[in-house]
Coordinates of C-alpha atoms and ligand atoms in Angstrom, one line a residue:
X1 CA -10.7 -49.2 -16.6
X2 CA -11.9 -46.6 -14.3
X3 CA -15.3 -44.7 -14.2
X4 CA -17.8 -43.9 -17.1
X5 CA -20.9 -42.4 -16.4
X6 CA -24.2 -42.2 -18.8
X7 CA -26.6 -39.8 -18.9
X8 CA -29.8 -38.7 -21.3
X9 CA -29.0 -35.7 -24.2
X10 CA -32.4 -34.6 -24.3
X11 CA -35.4 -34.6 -22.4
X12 CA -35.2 -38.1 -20.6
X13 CA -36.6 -41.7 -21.8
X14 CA -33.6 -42.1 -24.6
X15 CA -33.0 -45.6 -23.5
X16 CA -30.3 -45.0 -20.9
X17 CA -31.6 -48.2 -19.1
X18 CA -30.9 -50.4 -22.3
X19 CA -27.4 -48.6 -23.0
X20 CA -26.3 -49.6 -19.4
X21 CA -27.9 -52.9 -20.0
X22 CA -25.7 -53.5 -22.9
X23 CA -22.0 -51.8 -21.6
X24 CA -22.8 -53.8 -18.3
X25 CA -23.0 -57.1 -20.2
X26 CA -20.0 -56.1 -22.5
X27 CA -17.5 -54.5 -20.1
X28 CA -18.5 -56.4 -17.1
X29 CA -18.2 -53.6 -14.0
X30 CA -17.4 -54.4 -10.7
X31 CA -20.2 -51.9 -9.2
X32 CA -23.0 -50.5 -11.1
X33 CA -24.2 -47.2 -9.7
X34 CA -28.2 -45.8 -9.5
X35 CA -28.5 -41.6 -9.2
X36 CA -31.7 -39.9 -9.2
X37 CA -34.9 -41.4 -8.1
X38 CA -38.1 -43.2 -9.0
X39 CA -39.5 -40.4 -11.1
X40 CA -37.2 -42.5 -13.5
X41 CA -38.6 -44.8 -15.3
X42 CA -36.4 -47.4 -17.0
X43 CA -36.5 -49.9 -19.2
X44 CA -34.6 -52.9 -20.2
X45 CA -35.5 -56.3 -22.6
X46 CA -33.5 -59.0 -22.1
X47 CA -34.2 -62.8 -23.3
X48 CA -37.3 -61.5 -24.4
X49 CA -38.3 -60.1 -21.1
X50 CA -39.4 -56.9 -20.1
X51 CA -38.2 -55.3 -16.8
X52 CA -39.2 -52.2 -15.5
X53 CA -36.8 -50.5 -13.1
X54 CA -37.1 -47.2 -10.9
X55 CA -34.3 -47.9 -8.6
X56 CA -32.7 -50.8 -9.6
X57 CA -29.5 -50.2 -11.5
X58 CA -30.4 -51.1 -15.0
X59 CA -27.6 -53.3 -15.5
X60 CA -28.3 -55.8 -13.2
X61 CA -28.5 -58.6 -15.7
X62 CA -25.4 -58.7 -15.4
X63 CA -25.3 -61.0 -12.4
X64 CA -21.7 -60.4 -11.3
X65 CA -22.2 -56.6 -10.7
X66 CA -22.6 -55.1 -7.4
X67 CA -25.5 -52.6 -7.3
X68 CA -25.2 -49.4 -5.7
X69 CA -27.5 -46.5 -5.2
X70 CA -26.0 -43.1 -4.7
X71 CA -25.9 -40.4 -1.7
X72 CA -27.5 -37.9 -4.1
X73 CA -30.7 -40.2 -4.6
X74 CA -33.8 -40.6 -3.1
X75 CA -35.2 -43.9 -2.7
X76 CA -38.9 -45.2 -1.6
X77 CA -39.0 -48.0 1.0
X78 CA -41.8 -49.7 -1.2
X79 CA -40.3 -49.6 -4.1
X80 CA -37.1 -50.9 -2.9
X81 CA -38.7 -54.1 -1.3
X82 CA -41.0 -54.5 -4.7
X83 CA -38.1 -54.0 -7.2
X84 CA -35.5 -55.9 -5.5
X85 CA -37.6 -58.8 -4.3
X86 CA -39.4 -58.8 -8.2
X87 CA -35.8 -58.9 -9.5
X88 CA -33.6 -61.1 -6.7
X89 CA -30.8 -59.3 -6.3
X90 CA -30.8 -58.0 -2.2
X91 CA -28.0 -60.4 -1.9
X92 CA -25.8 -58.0 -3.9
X93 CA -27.6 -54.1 -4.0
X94 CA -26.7 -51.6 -1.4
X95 CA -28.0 -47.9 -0.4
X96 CA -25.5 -45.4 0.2
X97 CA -26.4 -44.5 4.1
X98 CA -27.0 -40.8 2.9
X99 CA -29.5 -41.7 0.4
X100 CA -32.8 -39.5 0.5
X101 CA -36.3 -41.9 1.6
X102 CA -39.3 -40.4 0.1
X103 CA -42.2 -40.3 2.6
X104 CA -45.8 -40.6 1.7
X105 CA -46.4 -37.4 2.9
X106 CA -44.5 -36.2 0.2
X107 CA -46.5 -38.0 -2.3
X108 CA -49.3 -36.3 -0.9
X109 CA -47.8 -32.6 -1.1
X110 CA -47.4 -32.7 -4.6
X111 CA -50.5 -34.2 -5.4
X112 CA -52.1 -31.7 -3.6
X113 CA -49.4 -29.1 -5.6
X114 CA -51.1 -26.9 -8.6
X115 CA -48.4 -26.3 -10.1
X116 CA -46.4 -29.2 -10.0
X117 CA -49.6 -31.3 -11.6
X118 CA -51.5 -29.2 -13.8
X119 CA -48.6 -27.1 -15.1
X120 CA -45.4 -29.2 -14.9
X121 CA -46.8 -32.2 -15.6
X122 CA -44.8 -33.8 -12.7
X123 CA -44.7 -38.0 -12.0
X124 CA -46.0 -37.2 -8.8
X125 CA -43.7 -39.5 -6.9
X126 CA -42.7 -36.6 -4.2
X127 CA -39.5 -36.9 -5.5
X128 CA -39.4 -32.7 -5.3
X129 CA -41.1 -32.2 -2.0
X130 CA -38.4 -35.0 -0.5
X131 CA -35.6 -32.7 -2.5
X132 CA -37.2 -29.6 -0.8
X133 CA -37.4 -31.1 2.7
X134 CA -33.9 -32.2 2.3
X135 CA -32.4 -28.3 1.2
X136 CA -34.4 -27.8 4.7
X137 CA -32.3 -30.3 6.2
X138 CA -35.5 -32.2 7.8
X139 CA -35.7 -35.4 5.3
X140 CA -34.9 -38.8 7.0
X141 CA -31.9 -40.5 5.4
X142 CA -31.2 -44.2 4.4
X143 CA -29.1 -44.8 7.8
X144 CA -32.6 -43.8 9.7
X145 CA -34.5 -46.8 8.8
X146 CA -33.4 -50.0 11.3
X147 CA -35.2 -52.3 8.3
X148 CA -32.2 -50.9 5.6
X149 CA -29.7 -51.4 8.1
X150 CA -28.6 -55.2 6.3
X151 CA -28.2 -52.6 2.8
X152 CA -26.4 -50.1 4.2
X153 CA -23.2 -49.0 2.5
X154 CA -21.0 -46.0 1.7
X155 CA -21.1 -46.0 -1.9
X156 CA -18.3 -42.8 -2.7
X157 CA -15.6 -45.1 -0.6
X158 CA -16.5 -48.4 -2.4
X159 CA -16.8 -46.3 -6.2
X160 CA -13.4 -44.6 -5.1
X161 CA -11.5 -47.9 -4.1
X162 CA -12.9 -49.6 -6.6
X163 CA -11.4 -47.5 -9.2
X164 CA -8.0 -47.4 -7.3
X165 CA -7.8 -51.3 -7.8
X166 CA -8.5 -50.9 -10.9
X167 CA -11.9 -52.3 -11.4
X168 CA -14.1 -51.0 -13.7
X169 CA -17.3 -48.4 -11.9
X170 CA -20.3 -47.6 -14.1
X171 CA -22.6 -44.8 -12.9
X172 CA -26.4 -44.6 -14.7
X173 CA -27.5 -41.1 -14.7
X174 CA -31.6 -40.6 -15.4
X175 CA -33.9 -38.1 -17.1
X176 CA -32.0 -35.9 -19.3
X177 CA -29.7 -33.1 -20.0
X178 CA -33.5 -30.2 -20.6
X179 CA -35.1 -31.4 -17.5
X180 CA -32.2 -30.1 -15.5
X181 CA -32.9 -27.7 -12.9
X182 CA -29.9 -25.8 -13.8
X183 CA -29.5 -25.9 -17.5
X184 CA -33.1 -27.5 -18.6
X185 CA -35.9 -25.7 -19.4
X186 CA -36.9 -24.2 -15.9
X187 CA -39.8 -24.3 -14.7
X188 CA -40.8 -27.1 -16.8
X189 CA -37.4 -29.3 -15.5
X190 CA -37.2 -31.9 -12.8
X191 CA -35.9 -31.5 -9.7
X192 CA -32.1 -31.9 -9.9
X193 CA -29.2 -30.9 -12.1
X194 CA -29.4 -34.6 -14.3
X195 CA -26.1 -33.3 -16.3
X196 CA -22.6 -35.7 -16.0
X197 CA -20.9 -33.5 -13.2
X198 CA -24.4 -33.2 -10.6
X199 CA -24.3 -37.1 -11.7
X200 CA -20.7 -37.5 -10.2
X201 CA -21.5 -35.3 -7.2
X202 CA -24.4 -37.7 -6.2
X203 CA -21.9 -40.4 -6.5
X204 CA -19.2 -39.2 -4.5
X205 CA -16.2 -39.1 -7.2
X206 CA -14.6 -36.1 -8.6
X207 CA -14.1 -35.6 -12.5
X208 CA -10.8 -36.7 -12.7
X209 CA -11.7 -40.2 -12.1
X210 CA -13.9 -39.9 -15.2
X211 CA -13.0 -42.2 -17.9
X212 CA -15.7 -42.0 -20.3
X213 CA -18.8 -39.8 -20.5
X214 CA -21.2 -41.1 -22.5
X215 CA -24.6 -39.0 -23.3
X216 CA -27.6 -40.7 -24.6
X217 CA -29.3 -39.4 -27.4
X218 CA -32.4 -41.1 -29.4
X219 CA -32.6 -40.9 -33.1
X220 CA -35.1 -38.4 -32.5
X221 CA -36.6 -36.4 -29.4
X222 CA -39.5 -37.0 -26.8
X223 CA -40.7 -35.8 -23.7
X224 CA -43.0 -36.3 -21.4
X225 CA -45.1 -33.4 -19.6
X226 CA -45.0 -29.6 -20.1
X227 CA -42.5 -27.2 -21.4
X228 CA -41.1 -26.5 -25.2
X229 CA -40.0 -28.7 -27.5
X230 CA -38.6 -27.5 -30.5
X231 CA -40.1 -29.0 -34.0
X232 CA -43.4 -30.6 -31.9
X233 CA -44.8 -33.0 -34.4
X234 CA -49.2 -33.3 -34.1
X235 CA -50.0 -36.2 -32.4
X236 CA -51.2 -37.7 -36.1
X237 CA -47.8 -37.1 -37.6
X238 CA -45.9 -39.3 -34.9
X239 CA -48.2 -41.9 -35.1
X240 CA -47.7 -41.6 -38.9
X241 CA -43.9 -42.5 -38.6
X242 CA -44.3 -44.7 -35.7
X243 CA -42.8 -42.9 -33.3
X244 CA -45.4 -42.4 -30.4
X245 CA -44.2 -43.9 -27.4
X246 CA -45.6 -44.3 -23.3
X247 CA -43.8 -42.9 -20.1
X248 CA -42.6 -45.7 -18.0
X249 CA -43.8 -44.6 -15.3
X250 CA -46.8 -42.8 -16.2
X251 CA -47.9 -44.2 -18.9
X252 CA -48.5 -41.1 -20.1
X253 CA -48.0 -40.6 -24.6
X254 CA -44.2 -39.1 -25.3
X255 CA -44.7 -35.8 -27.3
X256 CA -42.4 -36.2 -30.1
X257 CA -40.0 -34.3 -32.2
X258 CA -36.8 -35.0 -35.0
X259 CA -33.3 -35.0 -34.0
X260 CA -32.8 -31.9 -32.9
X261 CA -28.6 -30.8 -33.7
X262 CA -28.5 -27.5 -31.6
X263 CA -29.9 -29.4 -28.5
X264 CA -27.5 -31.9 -29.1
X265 CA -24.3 -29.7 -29.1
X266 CA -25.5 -28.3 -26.1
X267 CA -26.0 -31.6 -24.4
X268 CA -22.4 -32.3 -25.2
X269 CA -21.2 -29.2 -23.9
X270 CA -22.8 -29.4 -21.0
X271 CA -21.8 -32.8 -20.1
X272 CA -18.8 -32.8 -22.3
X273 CA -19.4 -35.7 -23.5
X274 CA -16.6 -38.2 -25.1
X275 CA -18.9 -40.8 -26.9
X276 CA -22.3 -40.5 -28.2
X277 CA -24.8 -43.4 -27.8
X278 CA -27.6 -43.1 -30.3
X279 CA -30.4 -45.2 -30.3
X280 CA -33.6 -46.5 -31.8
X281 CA -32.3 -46.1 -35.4
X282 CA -34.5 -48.9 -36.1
X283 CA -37.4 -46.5 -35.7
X284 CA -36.0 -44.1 -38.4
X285 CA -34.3 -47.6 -40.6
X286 CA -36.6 -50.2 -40.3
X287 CA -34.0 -52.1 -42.1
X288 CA -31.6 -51.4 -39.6
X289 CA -33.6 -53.9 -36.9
X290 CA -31.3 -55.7 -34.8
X291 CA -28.7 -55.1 -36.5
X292 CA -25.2 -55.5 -34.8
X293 CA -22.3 -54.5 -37.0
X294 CA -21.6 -51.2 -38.4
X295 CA -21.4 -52.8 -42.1
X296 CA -24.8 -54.5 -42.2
X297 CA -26.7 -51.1 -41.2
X298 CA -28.6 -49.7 -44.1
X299 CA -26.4 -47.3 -46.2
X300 CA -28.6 -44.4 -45.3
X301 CA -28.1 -45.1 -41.6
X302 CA -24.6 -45.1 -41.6
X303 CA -24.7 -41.7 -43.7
X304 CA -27.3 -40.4 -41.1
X305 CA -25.4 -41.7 -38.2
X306 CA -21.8 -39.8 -39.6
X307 CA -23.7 -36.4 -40.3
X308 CA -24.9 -36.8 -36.4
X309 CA -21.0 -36.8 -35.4
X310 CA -20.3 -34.5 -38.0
X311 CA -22.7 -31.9 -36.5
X312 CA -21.7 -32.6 -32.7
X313 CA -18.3 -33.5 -33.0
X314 CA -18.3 -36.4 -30.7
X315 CA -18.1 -40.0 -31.9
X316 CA -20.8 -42.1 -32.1
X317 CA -19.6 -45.6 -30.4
X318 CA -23.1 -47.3 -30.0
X319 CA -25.9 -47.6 -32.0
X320 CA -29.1 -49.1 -30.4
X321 CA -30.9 -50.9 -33.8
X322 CA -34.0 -52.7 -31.2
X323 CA -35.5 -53.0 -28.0
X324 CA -33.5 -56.1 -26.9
X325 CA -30.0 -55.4 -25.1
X326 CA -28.2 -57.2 -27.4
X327 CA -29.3 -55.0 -30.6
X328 CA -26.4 -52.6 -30.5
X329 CA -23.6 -51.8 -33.0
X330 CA -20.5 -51.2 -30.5
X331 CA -18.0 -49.5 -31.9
X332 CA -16.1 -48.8 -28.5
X333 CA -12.7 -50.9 -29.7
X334 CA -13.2 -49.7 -33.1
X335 CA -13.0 -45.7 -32.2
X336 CA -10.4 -46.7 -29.2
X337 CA -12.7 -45.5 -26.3
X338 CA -12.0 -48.8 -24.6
Ligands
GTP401 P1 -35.3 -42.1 -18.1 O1 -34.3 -42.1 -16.9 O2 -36.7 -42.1 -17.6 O3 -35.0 -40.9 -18.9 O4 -35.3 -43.5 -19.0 P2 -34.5 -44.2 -20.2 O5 -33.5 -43.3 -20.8 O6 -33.9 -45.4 -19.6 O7 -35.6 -44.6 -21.2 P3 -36.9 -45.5 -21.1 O8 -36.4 -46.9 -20.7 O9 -37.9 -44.9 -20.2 O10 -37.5 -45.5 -22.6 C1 -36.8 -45.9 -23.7 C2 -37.6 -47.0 -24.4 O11 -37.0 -47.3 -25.7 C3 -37.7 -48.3 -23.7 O12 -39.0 -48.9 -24.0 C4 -36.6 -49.2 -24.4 O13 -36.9 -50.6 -24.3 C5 -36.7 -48.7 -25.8 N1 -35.4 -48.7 -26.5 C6 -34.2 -48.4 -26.0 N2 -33.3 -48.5 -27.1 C7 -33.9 -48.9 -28.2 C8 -33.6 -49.1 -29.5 O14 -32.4 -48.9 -29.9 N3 -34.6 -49.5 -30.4 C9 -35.9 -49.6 -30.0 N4 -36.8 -50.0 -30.9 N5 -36.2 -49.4 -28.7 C10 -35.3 -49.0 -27.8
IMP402 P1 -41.0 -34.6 -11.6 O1 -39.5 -34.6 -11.6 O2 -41.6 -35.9 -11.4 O3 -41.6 -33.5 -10.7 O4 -41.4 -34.1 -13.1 C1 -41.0 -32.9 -13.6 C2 -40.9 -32.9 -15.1 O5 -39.8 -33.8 -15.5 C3 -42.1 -33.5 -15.8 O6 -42.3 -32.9 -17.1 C4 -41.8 -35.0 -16.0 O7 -42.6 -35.5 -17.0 C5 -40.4 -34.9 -16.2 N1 -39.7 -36.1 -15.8 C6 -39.3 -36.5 -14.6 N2 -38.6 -37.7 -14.6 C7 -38.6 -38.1 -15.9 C8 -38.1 -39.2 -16.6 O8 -37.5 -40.1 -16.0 N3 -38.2 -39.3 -17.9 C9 -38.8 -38.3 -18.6 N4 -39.4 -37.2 -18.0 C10 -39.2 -37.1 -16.7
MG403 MG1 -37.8 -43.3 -18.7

């Protein structure tokens, strides 16, 4: 089955966590895959439980997965032991032994940072001063830590054998395509390239193992913290259509904005993207709530939903239609992705 990797279209918070939920209880893959860091918030509802995750791989309710957390990450010691004791599952994750550790003192640094806080609107986890001490070759690693040493793994040799036996690898990108450093919307981005191929590079697999990319995009946009977004609704008018949402992390209010079609084709030529995942069309449909086949969505949805692939040219194979994992039109078979 090989390698798919998902990442966010927009500015972040699309519901990556739940899309990997889902594909990890549908396609059942051998190792699950966390990049990034615990700037990322994500979120997953499952049996009517809420879990928040900033290092976990989101698809760990699958219980037969192996969790992995990349090379190109940065992890926290105490949100390690929190999140993987809250969740039971050390008897099965594993840190790549190059993985970043965030130290306090780089908490501290960007709290102390004017420009990060007042003008970037940065989480503030010292994810970007841990980045900058590692370009300056002075950040400790995961293999530095005697307490990890029962976790330690290299994560590019398991991905790679995996997908030479065949087994099937999924990799969980976070934030989104705009908060790139590279192709986001610098200064106001975060502080790594979040697109497909930086994705792969943190991994430690090279493109041609790529089966599927899938890019995330909610049926409308958000973001969280300073910089432009196109279309910027007030404050009144997203509460209006029920759209305001909180950060994960920060708790911070989501600015909000429609569907945006030029971000979107951008977002697939950047990560050039096979399959499309859209979700919360429930917010746009009520009607659509739950929903889980492609016939029973309202009819404006589906004509909404085909103008979307018209526009970007990339199927849409999954259609989030609620909070819960298992609200999800899957199309996968249907479009012959899988
Ligand atoms: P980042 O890595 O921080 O970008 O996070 P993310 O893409 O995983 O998104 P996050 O979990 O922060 O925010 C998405 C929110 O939308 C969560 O509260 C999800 O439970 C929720 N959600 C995801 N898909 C759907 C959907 O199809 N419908 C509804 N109503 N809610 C959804
Ligand atoms: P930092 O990466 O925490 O320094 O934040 C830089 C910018 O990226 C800020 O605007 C944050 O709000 C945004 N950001 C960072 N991580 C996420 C995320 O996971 N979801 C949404 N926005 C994020
Ligand atoms: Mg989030």
């Amino acid at each position: 089955m090989g390698l798919d990797v998902v990442v966010g279209g927009f500015f972040g918070d699309e519901g990556k966590g739940k899309v990997v939920a889902y594909i990890s209880l549908a396609y059942k893959p051998k190792l699950l895959v966390r990049t990034g860091s615990v700037n990322a918030g994500h979120t997953v509802v499952y049996r009517g439980k809420r879990y928040k995750l900033r290092l976990v791989p989101s698809g760990f309710i699958y219980p037969d997965a192996g969790l992995r957390i990349a090379a190109g990450a940065l992890i926290r010691l105490d949100v390690f032991w929190e999140e993987t004791r809250r969740l039971g599952v050390l008897d099965r994750i594993k840190v790549d032994a190059n993985a970043g550790v965030i130290e306090e003192k780089h908490v501290e640094a960007e709290r102390r940072d004017a420009l990060l806080s007042s003008e970037i609107g940065s989480t503030l986890q010292g994810v970007g001063a841990a980045m900058a001490d590692r370009v300056l070759r002075r950040l400790r690693l995961a293999r530095d830590y005697p307490e990890l040493k029962p976790y330690i793994t290299d994560v590019a040799l398991e991905v790679n054998e995996a997908i030479e036996r065949g087994d099937y690898v999924l990799v969980e990108g976070c934030q989104g395509t705009f908060l790139s450093l590279y192709h986001g919307t610098y200064p106001y981005v975060t502080s790594r390239d979040t697109t497909a191929s930086a994705v792969l590079s943190e991994v430690g697999v090279g493109p041609k193992k790529v089966s599927n990319i899938i890019v995330v995009f909610k049926s409308y946009v958000t973001r969280v913290g300073a910089g432009p977004l196109p279309g910027e609704l007030s404050a009144k008018e997203a509460e209006r259509l029920g759209l305001i949402e909180y950060g994960t992390v920060t708790g911070r209010p989501r600015r909000v904005a429609p569907f945006n079609f030029e971000l979107a084709r951008r977002a697939v030529m950047l990560n050039s993207a096979t399959e499309v995942a859209l979700t919360k069309i429930d917010k746009l449909f009520p009607e659509a709530k739950c929903v889980r086949e492609w016939d029973k969505l309202p009819r404006e949805a589906r004509r909404w939903i085909e103008d979307v692939e018209d526009k970007i040219r990339v199927p849409v194979t999954l259609v989030g239609t609620g909070e819960e994992v298992e609200c999800m039109v899957d199309r996968r078979r249907e479009v012959g992705v899988v």
